[in-house]
PDB file of C-alpha atoms in Angstrom:
ATOM      1  CA  MET A   1     -11.394 135.553  64.564  1.00  0.00           C
ATOM      2  CA  VAL A   2      -9.961 132.901  66.884  1.00  0.00           C
ATOM      3  CA  ARG A   3     -10.871 130.191  64.386  1.00  0.00           C
ATOM      4  CA  ILE A   4      -9.153 132.085  61.512  1.00  0.00           C
ATOM      5  CA  LYS A   5      -5.968 132.584  63.596  1.00  0.00           C
ATOM      6  CA  THR A   6      -5.989 128.892  64.525  1.00  0.00           C
ATOM      7  CA  CYS A   7      -6.244 127.901  60.836  1.00  0.00           C
ATOM      8  CA  LYS A   8      -3.387 130.222  59.921  1.00  0.00           C
ATOM      9  CA  ALA A   9      -1.248 128.738  62.701  1.00  0.00           C
ATOM     10  CA  LEU A  10      -1.985 125.189  61.539  1.00  0.00           C
ATOM     11  CA  LEU A  11      -1.200 126.134  57.925  1.00  0.00           C
ATOM     12  CA  PHE A  12       2.128 127.680  59.018  1.00  0.00           C
ATOM     13  CA  MET A  13       3.061 124.530  60.972  1.00  0.00           C
ATOM     14  CA  LEU A  14       2.210 122.292  57.989  1.00  0.00           C
ATOM     15  CA  LEU A  15       4.360 124.408  55.631  1.00  0.00           C
ATOM     16  CA  THR A  16       7.234 124.353  58.138  1.00  0.00           C
ATOM     17  CA  LEU A  17       7.031 120.556  58.478  1.00  0.00           C
ATOM     18  CA  ALA A  18       6.921 120.169  54.714  1.00  0.00           C
ATOM     19  CA  PHE A  19      10.011 122.356  54.330  1.00  0.00           C
ATOM     20  CA  LEU A  20      11.899 120.419  57.004  1.00  0.00           C
ATOM     21  CA  SER A  21      10.853 117.143  55.418  1.00  0.00           C
ATOM     22  CA  CYS A  22      12.231 118.276  52.020  1.00  0.00           C
ATOM     23  CA  ASN A  23      15.531 119.245  53.615  1.00  0.00           C
ATOM     24  CA  SER A  24      15.697 115.877  55.365  1.00  0.00           C
ATOM     25  CA  ASP A  25      15.099 114.089  52.073  1.00  0.00           C
ATOM     26  CA  ASP A  26      17.865 116.129  50.412  1.00  0.00           C
ATOM     27  CA  ASP A  27      20.302 115.156  53.201  1.00  0.00           C
ATOM     28  CA  ALA A  28      19.422 111.478  52.953  1.00  0.00           C
ATOM     29  CA  ASN A  29      19.752 111.381  49.154  1.00  0.00           C
ATOM     30  CA  PRO A  30      22.976 112.881  47.748  1.00  0.00           C
ATOM     31  CA  LYS A  31      22.837 114.799  44.530  1.00  0.00           C
ATOM     32  CA  PRO A  32      22.697 112.477  41.529  1.00  0.00           C
ATOM     33  CA  GLU A  33      25.949 113.819  40.127  1.00  0.00           C
ATOM     34  CA  ASN A  34      27.791 113.025  43.378  1.00  0.00           C
ATOM     35  CA  SER A  35      26.381 109.500  43.381  1.00  0.00           C
ATOM     36  CA  GLU A  36      27.522 109.059  39.791  1.00  0.00           C
ATOM     37  CA  GLU A  37      31.045 110.261  40.654  1.00  0.00           C
ATOM     38  CA  ILE A  38      31.252 107.811  43.542  1.00  0.00           C
ATOM     39  CA  ARG A  39      29.904 104.951  41.431  1.00  0.00           C
ATOM     40  CA  ALA A  40      32.378 105.679  38.610  1.00  0.00           C
ATOM     41  CA  THR A  41      35.297 105.944  41.033  1.00  0.00           C
ATOM     42  CA  LYS A  42      34.460 102.643  42.725  1.00  0.00           C
ATOM     43  CA  GLU A  43      34.096 100.903  39.375  1.00  0.00           C
ATOM     44  CA  LYS A  44      37.548 102.173  38.430  1.00  0.00           C
ATOM     45  CA  LEU A  45      39.016 101.148  41.805  1.00  0.00           C
ATOM     46  CA  VAL A  46      37.735  97.574  42.230  1.00  0.00           C
ATOM     47  CA  GLY A  47      40.267  94.969  41.104  1.00  0.00           C
ATOM     48  CA  GLU A  48      43.928  94.066  41.524  1.00  0.00           C
ATOM     49  CA  TRP A  49      46.741  96.607  41.213  1.00  0.00           C
ATOM     50  CA  LYS A  50      50.514  96.077  40.856  1.00  0.00           C
ATOM     51  CA  LEU A  51      53.200  98.365  42.272  1.00  0.00           C
ATOM     52  CA  ILE A  52      55.302 100.070  39.571  1.00  0.00           C
ATOM     53  CA  SER A  53      56.994 102.878  41.500  1.00  0.00           C
ATOM     54  CA  ASN A  54      58.110 103.627  45.056  1.00  0.00           C
ATOM     55  CA  THR A  55      59.616 106.918  46.191  1.00  0.00           C
ATOM     56  CA  ILE A  56      60.556 108.280  49.604  1.00  0.00           C
ATOM     57  CA  ASP A  57      61.231 112.007  49.807  1.00  0.00           C
ATOM     58  CA  ASN A  58      61.103 112.086  45.967  1.00  0.00           C
ATOM     59  CA  LYS A  59      63.914 109.482  45.672  1.00  0.00           C
ATOM     60  CA  ASN A  60      63.241 106.235  43.792  1.00  0.00           C
ATOM     61  CA  ALA A  61      63.784 102.898  45.510  1.00  0.00           C
ATOM     62  CA  SER A  62      67.122 101.283  44.669  1.00  0.00           C
ATOM     63  CA  PRO A  63      67.098  98.345  42.215  1.00  0.00           C
ATOM     64  CA  GLU A  64      67.853  95.994  45.148  1.00  0.00           C
ATOM     65  CA  GLU A  65      64.841  97.243  47.116  1.00  0.00           C
ATOM     66  CA  PHE A  66      62.586  97.423  44.081  1.00  0.00           C
ATOM     67  CA  GLU A  67      63.330  93.804  43.117  1.00  0.00           C
ATOM     68  CA  CYS A  68      61.047  92.870  46.013  1.00  0.00           C
ATOM     69  CA  LEU A  69      58.711  95.872  46.073  1.00  0.00           C
ATOM     70  CA  LYS A  70      57.662  95.427  42.426  1.00  0.00           C
ATOM     71  CA  ASN A  71      55.797  92.250  43.484  1.00  0.00           C
ATOM     72  CA  SER A  72      53.558  94.206  45.872  1.00  0.00           C
ATOM     73  CA  ILE A  73      49.816  94.020  45.211  1.00  0.00           C
ATOM     74  CA  ALA A  74      46.767  96.140  46.180  1.00  0.00           C
ATOM     75  CA  THR A  75      43.326  94.525  45.940  1.00  0.00           C
ATOM     76  CA  PHE A  76      40.016  96.389  46.263  1.00  0.00           C
ATOM     77  CA  SER A  77      36.757  94.425  46.453  1.00  0.00           C
ATOM     78  CA  GLU A  78      33.176  95.320  45.638  1.00  0.00           C
ATOM     79  CA  ASP A  79      32.170  94.879  49.328  1.00  0.00           C
ATOM     80  CA  ASP A  80      34.325  97.891  50.370  1.00  0.00           C
ATOM     81  CA  THR A  81      37.223  95.779  51.694  1.00  0.00           C
ATOM     82  CA  TYR A  82      40.861  96.063  50.606  1.00  0.00           C
ATOM     83  CA  GLU A  83      44.200  94.348  51.133  1.00  0.00           C
ATOM     84  CA  LEU A  84      47.692  95.741  50.529  1.00  0.00           C
ATOM     85  CA  THR A  85      50.608  93.294  50.441  1.00  0.00           C
ATOM     86  CA  PHE A  86      54.123  94.724  50.259  1.00  0.00           C
ATOM     87  CA  LEU A  87      57.166  92.487  49.692  1.00  0.00           C
ATOM     88  CA  LYS A  88      60.389  93.863  51.128  1.00  0.00           C
ATOM     89  CA  LEU A  89      64.045  92.949  51.424  1.00  0.00           C
ATOM     90  CA  GLY A  90      64.922  90.309  53.995  1.00  0.00           C
ATOM     91  CA  SER A  91      67.840  90.430  56.376  1.00  0.00           C
ATOM     92  CA  ASN A  92      70.235  88.529  54.091  1.00  0.00           C
ATOM     93  CA  ALA A  93      70.659  87.310  50.515  1.00  0.00           C
ATOM     94  CA  ALA A  94      69.268  83.861  51.327  1.00  0.00           C
ATOM     95  CA  THR A  95      65.934  85.400  52.314  1.00  0.00           C
ATOM     96  CA  LEU A  96      65.848  88.100  49.641  1.00  0.00           C
ATOM     97  CA  CYS A  97      62.130  89.005  49.635  1.00  0.00           C
ATOM     98  CA  SER A  98      61.110  87.332  52.878  1.00  0.00           C
ATOM     99  CA  ARG A  99      59.525  90.356  54.591  1.00  0.00           C
ATOM    100  CA  THR A 100      55.817  90.664  53.885  1.00  0.00           C
ATOM    101  CA  VAL A 101      53.824  93.629  55.198  1.00  0.00           C
ATOM    102  CA  THR A 102      50.059  93.219  54.869  1.00  0.00           C
ATOM    103  CA  GLN A 103      47.388  95.773  55.614  1.00  0.00           C
ATOM    104  CA  SER A 104      43.670  95.120  55.230  1.00  0.00           C
ATOM    105  CA  GLY A 105      40.357  96.657  56.231  1.00  0.00           C
ATOM    106  CA  THR A 106      37.578  98.701  54.685  1.00  0.00           C
ATOM    107  CA  TYR A 107      37.663 101.677  52.360  1.00  0.00           C
ATOM    108  CA  THR A 108      35.224 104.464  51.458  1.00  0.00           C
ATOM    109  CA  VAL A 109      34.974 106.359  48.194  1.00  0.00           C
ATOM    110  CA  ILE A 110      34.562 109.970  49.331  1.00  0.00           C
ATOM    111  CA  GLY A 111      34.457 111.722  45.973  1.00  0.00           C
ATOM    112  CA  LEU A 112      35.618 111.711  42.402  1.00  0.00           C
ATOM    113  CA  ASN A 113      38.869 109.662  42.267  1.00  0.00           C
ATOM    114  CA  SER A 114      39.300 110.040  46.034  1.00  0.00           C
ATOM    115  CA  VAL A 115      39.296 107.181  48.556  1.00  0.00           C
ATOM    116  CA  THR A 116      39.942 106.826  52.269  1.00  0.00           C
ATOM    117  CA  PHE A 117      40.962 103.829  54.389  1.00  0.00           C
ATOM    118  CA  PHE A 118      39.180 103.225  57.691  1.00  0.00           C
ATOM    119  CA  ASN A 119      41.546 103.943  60.623  1.00  0.00           C
ATOM    120  CA  PHE A 120      44.467 104.697  58.302  1.00  0.00           C
ATOM    121  CA  ASP A 121      45.656 108.180  57.453  1.00  0.00           C
ATOM    122  CA  SER A 122      47.230 107.524  54.034  1.00  0.00           C
ATOM    123  CA  GLU A 123      46.000 109.639  51.124  1.00  0.00           C
ATOM    124  CA  ILE A 124      44.614 107.510  48.294  1.00  0.00           C
ATOM    125  CA  LYS A 125      43.860 108.987  44.886  1.00  0.00           C
ATOM    126  CA  LEU A 126      43.139 107.685  41.412  1.00  0.00           C
ATOM    127  CA  ILE A 127      45.210 109.793  39.010  1.00  0.00           C
ATOM    128  CA  ASP A 128      44.882 108.992  35.307  1.00  0.00           C
ATOM    129  CA  ASP A 129      45.390 105.202  35.130  1.00  0.00           C
ATOM    130  CA  THR A 130      47.202 104.948  38.463  1.00  0.00           C
ATOM    131  CA  LEU A 131      46.372 104.348  42.109  1.00  0.00           C
ATOM    132  CA  GLN A 132      48.616 106.547  44.256  1.00  0.00           C
ATOM    133  CA  ILE A 133      48.991 105.978  47.993  1.00  0.00           C
ATOM    134  CA  THR A 134      50.846 108.637  49.971  1.00  0.00           C
ATOM    135  CA  SER A 135      51.959 107.685  53.495  1.00  0.00           C
ATOM    136  CA  LYS A 136      54.144 109.168  56.204  1.00  0.00           C
ATOM    137  CA  VAL A 137      57.298 107.229  57.138  1.00  0.00           C
ATOM    138  CA  THR A 138      60.050 107.968  59.625  1.00  0.00           C
ATOM    139  CA  ASN A 139      63.555 107.790  58.205  1.00  0.00           C
ATOM    140  CA  GLY A 140      66.580 108.808  60.260  1.00  0.00           C
ATOM    141  CA  GLY A 141      64.328 110.500  62.784  1.00  0.00           C
ATOM    142  CA  GLN A 142      62.646 112.599  60.086  1.00  0.00           C
ATOM    143  CA  GLU A 143      59.101 112.243  58.781  1.00  0.00           C
ATOM    144  CA  GLN A 144      58.997 111.839  55.013  1.00  0.00           C
ATOM    145  CA  ASP A 145      56.416 111.208  52.296  1.00  0.00           C
ATOM    146  CA  GLN A 146      56.345 107.747  50.767  1.00  0.00           C
ATOM    147  CA  ILE A 147      54.489 107.532  47.449  1.00  0.00           C
ATOM    148  CA  ASP A 148      53.531 104.134  46.057  1.00  0.00           C
ATOM    149  CA  ILE A 149      52.154 104.081  42.523  1.00  0.00           C
ATOM    150  CA  PHE A 150      50.134 101.114  41.276  1.00  0.00           C
ATOM    151  CA  ILE A 151      48.598 100.319  37.898  1.00  0.00           C
ATOM    152  CA  ARG A 152      45.958  97.685  37.236  1.00  0.00           C
ATOM    153  CA  ASN A 153      47.234  94.158  36.689  1.00  0.00           C
ATOM    154  CA  ASP A 154      45.535  94.062  33.290  1.00  0.00           C
ATOM    155  CA  ASN A 155      47.188  97.291  32.127  1.00  0.00           C
ATOM    156  CA  SER A 156      48.713  96.897  28.660  1.00  0.00           C
ATOM    157  CA  GLU A 157      52.057  98.196  29.965  1.00  0.00           C
ATOM    158  CA  LEU A 158      52.422  94.994  32.027  1.00  0.00           C
ATOM    159  CA  THR A 159      51.709  92.663  29.114  1.00  0.00           C
ATOM    160  CA  GLU A 160      54.594  90.752  27.599  1.00  0.00           C
ATOM    161  CA  ASP A 161      54.951  91.619  23.926  1.00  0.00           C
ATOM    162  CA  GLN A 162      55.422  88.163  22.469  1.00  0.00           C
ATOM    163  CA  GLU A 163      55.823  89.598  18.982  1.00  0.00           C
ATOM    164  CA  GLU A 164      59.042  91.272  20.114  1.00  0.00           C
ATOM    165  CA  THR A 165      61.821  88.994  18.894  1.00  0.00           C
ATOM    166  CA  ASP A 166      64.902  91.101  19.464  1.00  0.00           C
ATOM    167  CA  ASN A 167      65.218  90.510  23.204  1.00  0.00           C
ATOM    168  CA  VAL A 168      65.874  86.886  24.062  1.00  0.00           C
ATOM    169  CA  GLY A 169      65.506  86.021  27.730  1.00  0.00           C
ATOM    170  CA  THR A 170      68.738  84.895  29.401  1.00  0.00           C
ATOM    171  CA  ASP A 171      67.845  85.076  33.098  1.00  0.00           C
ATOM    172  CA  GLU A 172      69.707  82.241  34.749  1.00  0.00           C
ATOM    173  CA  GLU A 173      67.666  79.211  35.768  1.00  0.00           C
ATOM    174  CA  GLU A 174      68.901  76.473  38.069  1.00  0.00           C
ATOM    175  CA  LYS A 175      69.150  73.231  36.130  1.00  0.00           C
ATOM    176  CA  ASP A 176      71.145  70.098  36.726  1.00  0.00           C
ATOM    177  CA  GLU A 177      73.574  69.647  33.858  1.00  0.00           C
ATOM    178  CA  GLU A 178      73.833  66.203  32.304  1.00  0.00           C
ATOM    179  CA  ASP A 179      77.305  64.694  32.090  1.00  0.00           C
ATOM    180  CA  ASN A 180      78.798  65.635  28.746  1.00  0.00           C
ATOM    181  CA  THR A 181      81.431  63.262  27.402  1.00  0.00           C
ATOM    182  CA  PHE A 182      81.640  64.639  23.870  1.00  0.00           C
ATOM    183  CA  ASP A 183      85.056  66.026  22.912  1.00  0.00           C
ATOM    184  CA  GLY A 184      84.103  69.340  21.340  1.00  0.00           C
ATOM    185  CA  THR A 185      87.644  70.580  20.646  1.00  0.00           C
ATOM    186  CA  ALA A 186      87.210  70.572  16.864  1.00  0.00           C
ATOM    187  CA  VAL A 187      83.836  72.324  17.069  1.00  0.00           C
ATOM    188  CA  ILE A 188      85.223  74.969  19.416  1.00  0.00           C
ATOM    189  CA  GLN A 189      87.964  75.789  16.887  1.00  0.00           C
ATOM    190  CA  LYS A 190      85.258  76.463  14.297  1.00  0.00           C
ATOM    191  CA  ILE A 191      83.017  78.632  16.474  1.00  0.00           C
ATOM    192  CA  LEU A 192      85.573  80.758  18.357  1.00  0.00           C
ATOM    193  CA  GLY A 193      85.119  84.451  17.582  1.00  0.00           C
ATOM    194  CA  LYS A 194      82.283  86.886  16.948  1.00  0.00           C
ATOM    195  CA  TRP A 195      79.101  86.273  14.967  1.00  0.00           C
ATOM    196  CA  GLN A 196      76.484  88.823  13.870  1.00  0.00           C
ATOM    197  CA  ILE A 197      72.770  88.339  13.328  1.00  0.00           C
ATOM    198  CA  ASP A 198      71.561  88.163   9.731  1.00  0.00           C
ATOM    199  CA  SER A 199      68.928  90.939   9.740  1.00  0.00           C
ATOM    200  CA  ASP A 200      68.290  94.372   8.264  1.00  0.00           C
ATOM    201  CA  ARG A 201      65.974  95.532  11.072  1.00  0.00           C
ATOM    202  CA  ASP A 202      67.054  98.752  12.789  1.00  0.00           C
ATOM    203  CA  CYS A 203      68.812  97.857  16.023  1.00  0.00           C
ATOM    204  CA  LEU A 204      68.330  94.103  15.727  1.00  0.00           C
ATOM    205  CA  GLN A 205      71.069  93.982  13.071  1.00  0.00           C
ATOM    206  CA  LYS A 206      73.590  95.027  15.745  1.00  0.00           C
ATOM    207  CA  ASN A 207      73.055  91.830  17.780  1.00  0.00           C
ATOM    208  CA  THR A 208      76.163  89.670  18.192  1.00  0.00           C
ATOM    209  CA  ILE A 209      77.261  86.478  19.891  1.00  0.00           C
ATOM    210  CA  GLU A 210      80.875  85.647  20.694  1.00  0.00           C
ATOM    211  CA  PHE A 211      82.485  82.359  21.699  1.00  0.00           C
ATOM    212  CA  LYS A 212      85.609  82.899  23.803  1.00  0.00           C
ATOM    213  CA  ALA A 213      88.241  80.734  25.483  1.00  0.00           C
ATOM    214  CA  GLN A 214      87.379  78.709  28.605  1.00  0.00           C
ATOM    215  CA  SER A 215      83.801  78.213  27.340  1.00  0.00           C
ATOM    216  CA  ALA A 216      82.890  81.889  27.872  1.00  0.00           C
ATOM    217  CA  PHE A 217      79.991  83.197  25.764  1.00  0.00           C
ATOM    218  CA  GLU A 218      78.961  86.836  25.270  1.00  0.00           C
ATOM    219  CA  PHE A 219      75.517  87.704  23.916  1.00  0.00           C
ATOM    220  CA  ILE A 220      74.745  91.366  23.043  1.00  0.00           C
ATOM    221  CA  GLN A 221      71.176  92.361  22.127  1.00  0.00           C
ATOM    222  CA  HIS A 222      69.788  95.717  20.987  1.00  0.00           C
ATOM    223  CA  LYS A 223      66.269  97.146  20.846  1.00  0.00           C
ATOM    224  CA  LYS A 224      65.092 100.393  19.301  1.00  0.00           C
ATOM    225  CA  THR A 225      62.979 101.250  22.357  1.00  0.00           C
ATOM    226  CA  PHE A 226      62.013  99.773  25.706  1.00  0.00           C
ATOM    227  CA  ASN A 227      58.805  99.706  27.754  1.00  0.00           C
ATOM    228  CA  ARG A 228      57.761  99.536  31.384  1.00  0.00           C
ATOM    229  CA  ARG A 229      57.893  95.735  31.348  1.00  0.00           C
ATOM    230  CA  ASP A 230      61.616  95.945  30.503  1.00  0.00           C
ATOM    231  CA  LEU A 231      62.168  98.408  33.352  1.00  0.00           C
ATOM    232  CA  LEU A 232      60.301  96.208  35.827  1.00  0.00           C
ATOM    233  CA  ASN A 233      62.252  93.134  34.697  1.00  0.00           C
ATOM    234  CA  TYR A 234      65.428  94.934  35.719  1.00  0.00           C
ATOM    235  CA  ASN A 235      64.017  96.529  38.896  1.00  0.00           C
ATOM    236  CA  VAL A 236      63.939 100.125  37.692  1.00  0.00           C
ATOM    237  CA  SER A 237      61.351 102.275  39.501  1.00  0.00           C
ATOM    238  CA  VAL A 238      60.143 105.274  37.471  1.00  0.00           C
ATOM    239  CA  SER A 239      57.099 107.534  37.508  1.00  0.00           C
ATOM    240  CA  TYR A 240      53.911 107.161  35.463  1.00  0.00           C
ATOM    241  CA  PRO A 241      53.697 107.916  32.599  1.00  0.00           C
ATOM    242  CA  LEU A 242      57.286 107.112  31.630  1.00  0.00           C
ATOM    243  CA  PRO A 243      59.598 110.156  31.794  1.00  0.00           C
ATOM    244  CA  GLU A 244      60.896 111.524  28.497  1.00  0.00           C
ATOM    245  CA  SER A 245      64.483 111.031  29.635  1.00  0.00           C
ATOM    246  CA  ILE A 246      65.727 107.786  31.213  1.00  0.00           C
ATOM    247  CA  ASN A 247      69.381 106.798  31.554  1.00  0.00           C
ATOM    248  CA  ALA A 248      70.295 103.820  33.729  1.00  0.00           C
ATOM    249  CA  THR A 249      72.770 100.944  33.769  1.00  0.00           C
ATOM    250  CA  ILE A 250      71.610  97.871  35.667  1.00  0.00           C
ATOM    251  CA  PHE A 251      73.488  94.686  36.615  1.00  0.00           C
ATOM    252  CA  LYS A 252      71.330  91.638  37.274  1.00  0.00           C
ATOM    253  CA  GLY A 253      72.721  88.120  37.408  1.00  0.00           C
ATOM    254  CA  ASN A 254      74.653  87.536  34.177  1.00  0.00           C
ATOM    255  CA  ASP A 255      73.164  90.588  32.468  1.00  0.00           C
ATOM    256  CA  MET A 256      74.206  94.210  32.146  1.00  0.00           C
ATOM    257  CA  VAL A 257      71.408  96.343  30.728  1.00  0.00           C
ATOM    258  CA  VAL A 258      71.668  99.942  29.536  1.00  0.00           C
ATOM    259  CA  PHE A 259      68.487 102.045  29.237  1.00  0.00           C
ATOM    260  CA  ASP A 260      69.090 105.307  27.383  1.00  0.00           C
ATOM    261  CA  THR A 261      66.263 107.256  25.743  1.00  0.00           C
ATOM    262  CA  SER A 262      68.775 109.487  23.922  1.00  0.00           C
ATOM    263  CA  ALA A 263      70.538 106.594  22.158  1.00  0.00           C
ATOM    264  CA  GLU A 264      69.820 105.218  18.688  1.00  0.00           C
ATOM    265  CA  CYS A 265      69.202 101.822  20.299  1.00  0.00           C
ATOM    266  CA  GLN A 266      67.635 102.670  23.646  1.00  0.00           C
ATOM    267  CA  PHE A 267      67.963  99.172  25.155  1.00  0.00           C
ATOM    268  CA  ILE A 268      71.239  97.182  25.102  1.00  0.00           C
ATOM    269  CA  LYS A 269      71.650  93.942  27.036  1.00  0.00           C
ATOM    270  CA  THR A 270      75.014  92.202  27.427  1.00  0.00           C
ATOM    271  CA  SER A 271      74.845  88.672  28.838  1.00  0.00           C
ATOM    272  CA  THR A 272      77.962  86.796  29.948  1.00  0.00           C
ATOM    273  CA  LEU A 273      77.289  83.052  29.943  1.00  0.00           C
ATOM    274  CA  GLU A 274      78.999  79.687  29.617  1.00  0.00           C
ATOM    275  CA  TYR A 275      78.550  77.306  26.698  1.00  0.00           C
ATOM    276  CA  VAL A 276      78.844  73.540  26.297  1.00  0.00           C
ATOM    277  CA  VAL A 277      79.396  71.693  23.002  1.00  0.00           C
ATOM    278  CA  LYS A 278      77.006  68.737  23.073  1.00  0.00           C
ATOM    279  CA  ASP A 279      77.821  67.204  19.689  1.00  0.00           C
ATOM    280  CA  GLU A 280      79.148  68.174  16.271  1.00  0.00           C
ATOM    281  CA  LYS A 281      76.218  70.505  15.614  1.00  0.00           C
ATOM    282  CA  THR A 282      74.737  71.475  18.979  1.00  0.00           C
ATOM    283  CA  ILE A 283      75.887  74.098  21.502  1.00  0.00           C
ATOM    284  CA  VAL A 284      73.883  74.841  24.650  1.00  0.00           C
ATOM    285  CA  LEU A 285      74.232  77.502  27.341  1.00  0.00           C
ATOM    286  CA  LYS A 286      74.657  76.421  30.939  1.00  0.00           C
ATOM    287  CA  ASN A 287      71.549  76.981  33.089  1.00  0.00           C
ATOM    288  CA  ILE A 288      69.667  78.533  30.127  1.00  0.00           C
ATOM    289  CA  PRO A 289      67.467  75.649  28.938  1.00  0.00           C
ATOM    290  CA  GLY A 290      65.451  77.826  26.541  1.00  0.00           C
ATOM    291  CA  LEU A 291      68.418  78.607  24.272  1.00  0.00           C
ATOM    292  CA  LYS A 292      70.157  76.296  21.806  1.00  0.00           C
ATOM    293  CA  LEU A 293      72.596  76.994  18.981  1.00  0.00           C
ATOM    294  CA  LEU A 294      72.972  74.771  15.920  1.00  0.00           C
ATOM    295  CA  LEU A 295      76.131  74.955  13.804  1.00  0.00           C
ATOM    296  CA  GLU A 296      74.747  74.671  10.265  1.00  0.00           C
ATOM    297  CA  ASP A 297      78.137  75.165   8.552  1.00  0.00           C
ATOM    298  CA  ASP A 298      81.455  76.862   9.261  1.00  0.00           C
ATOM    299  CA  THR A 299      79.923  80.344   8.742  1.00  0.00           C
ATOM    300  CA  THR A 300      76.323  79.927   9.909  1.00  0.00           C
ATOM    301  CA  ILE A 301      74.771  79.347  13.345  1.00  0.00           C
ATOM    302  CA  LYS A 302      71.055  79.127  14.052  1.00  0.00           C
ATOM    303  CA  LEU A 303      69.965  80.379  17.499  1.00  0.00           C
ATOM    304  CA  ILE A 304      66.733  78.736  18.665  1.00  0.00           C
ATOM    305  CA  TYR A 305      64.808  80.360  21.531  1.00  0.00           C
ATOM    306  CA  THR A 306      61.945  78.374  23.084  1.00  0.00           C
ATOM    307  CA  PHE A 307      59.641  79.980  25.656  1.00  0.00           C
ATOM    308  CA  THR A 308      56.119  79.808  27.081  1.00  0.00           C
ATOM    309  CA  ASP A 309      53.821  82.747  26.323  1.00  0.00           C
ATOM    310  CA  SER A 310      51.218  84.341  28.612  1.00  0.00           C
ATOM    311  CA  ASP A 311      48.607  81.793  27.435  1.00  0.00           C
ATOM    312  CA  ASN A 312      50.906  78.917  28.460  1.00  0.00           C
ATOM    313  CA  ASN A 313      51.595  78.007  24.828  1.00  0.00           C
ATOM    314  CA  GLU A 314      55.092  77.062  23.733  1.00  0.00           C
ATOM    315  CA  GLN A 315      56.617  79.491  21.249  1.00  0.00           C
ATOM    316  CA  VAL A 316      59.799  79.146  19.193  1.00  0.00           C
ATOM    317  CA  ARG A 317      61.880  81.931  17.668  1.00  0.00           C
ATOM    318  CA  GLU A 318      64.816  81.305  15.332  1.00  0.00           C
ATOM    319  CA  PHE A 319      67.664  83.661  14.356  1.00  0.00           C
ATOM    320  CA  ILE A 320      70.543  83.202  11.918  1.00  0.00           C
ATOM    321  CA  TYR A 321      74.051  84.440  12.825  1.00  0.00           C
ATOM    322  CA  LYS A 322      76.952  84.776  10.393  1.00  0.00           C
ATOM    323  CA  LYS A 323      80.618  84.622  11.363  1.00  0.00           C
ATOM    324  CA  LEU A 324      82.524  87.923  11.135  1.00  0.00           C
TER     325      LEU A 324
END
């Protein structure tokens, strides 16, 4: 009887150990579906992300603030390290984006589309195609939520559409002007007034150029629609995906840009520039080396736009304008 009881006791102990061992193995090895969620989330996270929106207490950053913030980058590496670099306004116009705030460390993927920073209490989530970081900031003595939205640097919304020919870049570039000794009085008499593009394409046909007195030049361009790249170019911070209704007027350098989703032509850019007559046929715009106008006859001007595409290849676009 003693021997039978001893055997039963040993059998009970072995079963107990086996049960505990199984539980231990379960704890050490997460469920396959959880591992798959973590793997998929990390694969989605690793890479470089660009800031496209900044809000504090549900208010978008001003265009002045966003001009710097839009250059902020978040980088997540395969070895569980990250770096956030925010560019912010400096103390004066001469040091516009001189403030750099960098945060780095390690991160952990804690679940499907959910990430945590080590020793940092921000909430990080992957929502659709965005990386959203929610932090607490103190503003005027009050604690508020700051939400920074990033999309991947290779997102199609950040790609320049080089096939788009109805928005010629006129951002001012510093360039030493050569001395011009040509007397362009006779040419100016021919070109003064308004000219309209020769096109039957939707909004493009509304594009005009106008030569005014004192070498003033007005260039008005229209596009049927606009995209996030246009908004970023003019420092407009909006949510992701783009809201159905957007209405904003932005002044940047020599440009005034109107974004209006309810308009027939949703994007209108008016550029106020200065022109120089170089010879009997050639007119250039001051500090805009990529634009040149050729007077083909008294009623026809050819606008030539030269630029470098994303592959560093030189591209040329040509447009014909007729005098009104």
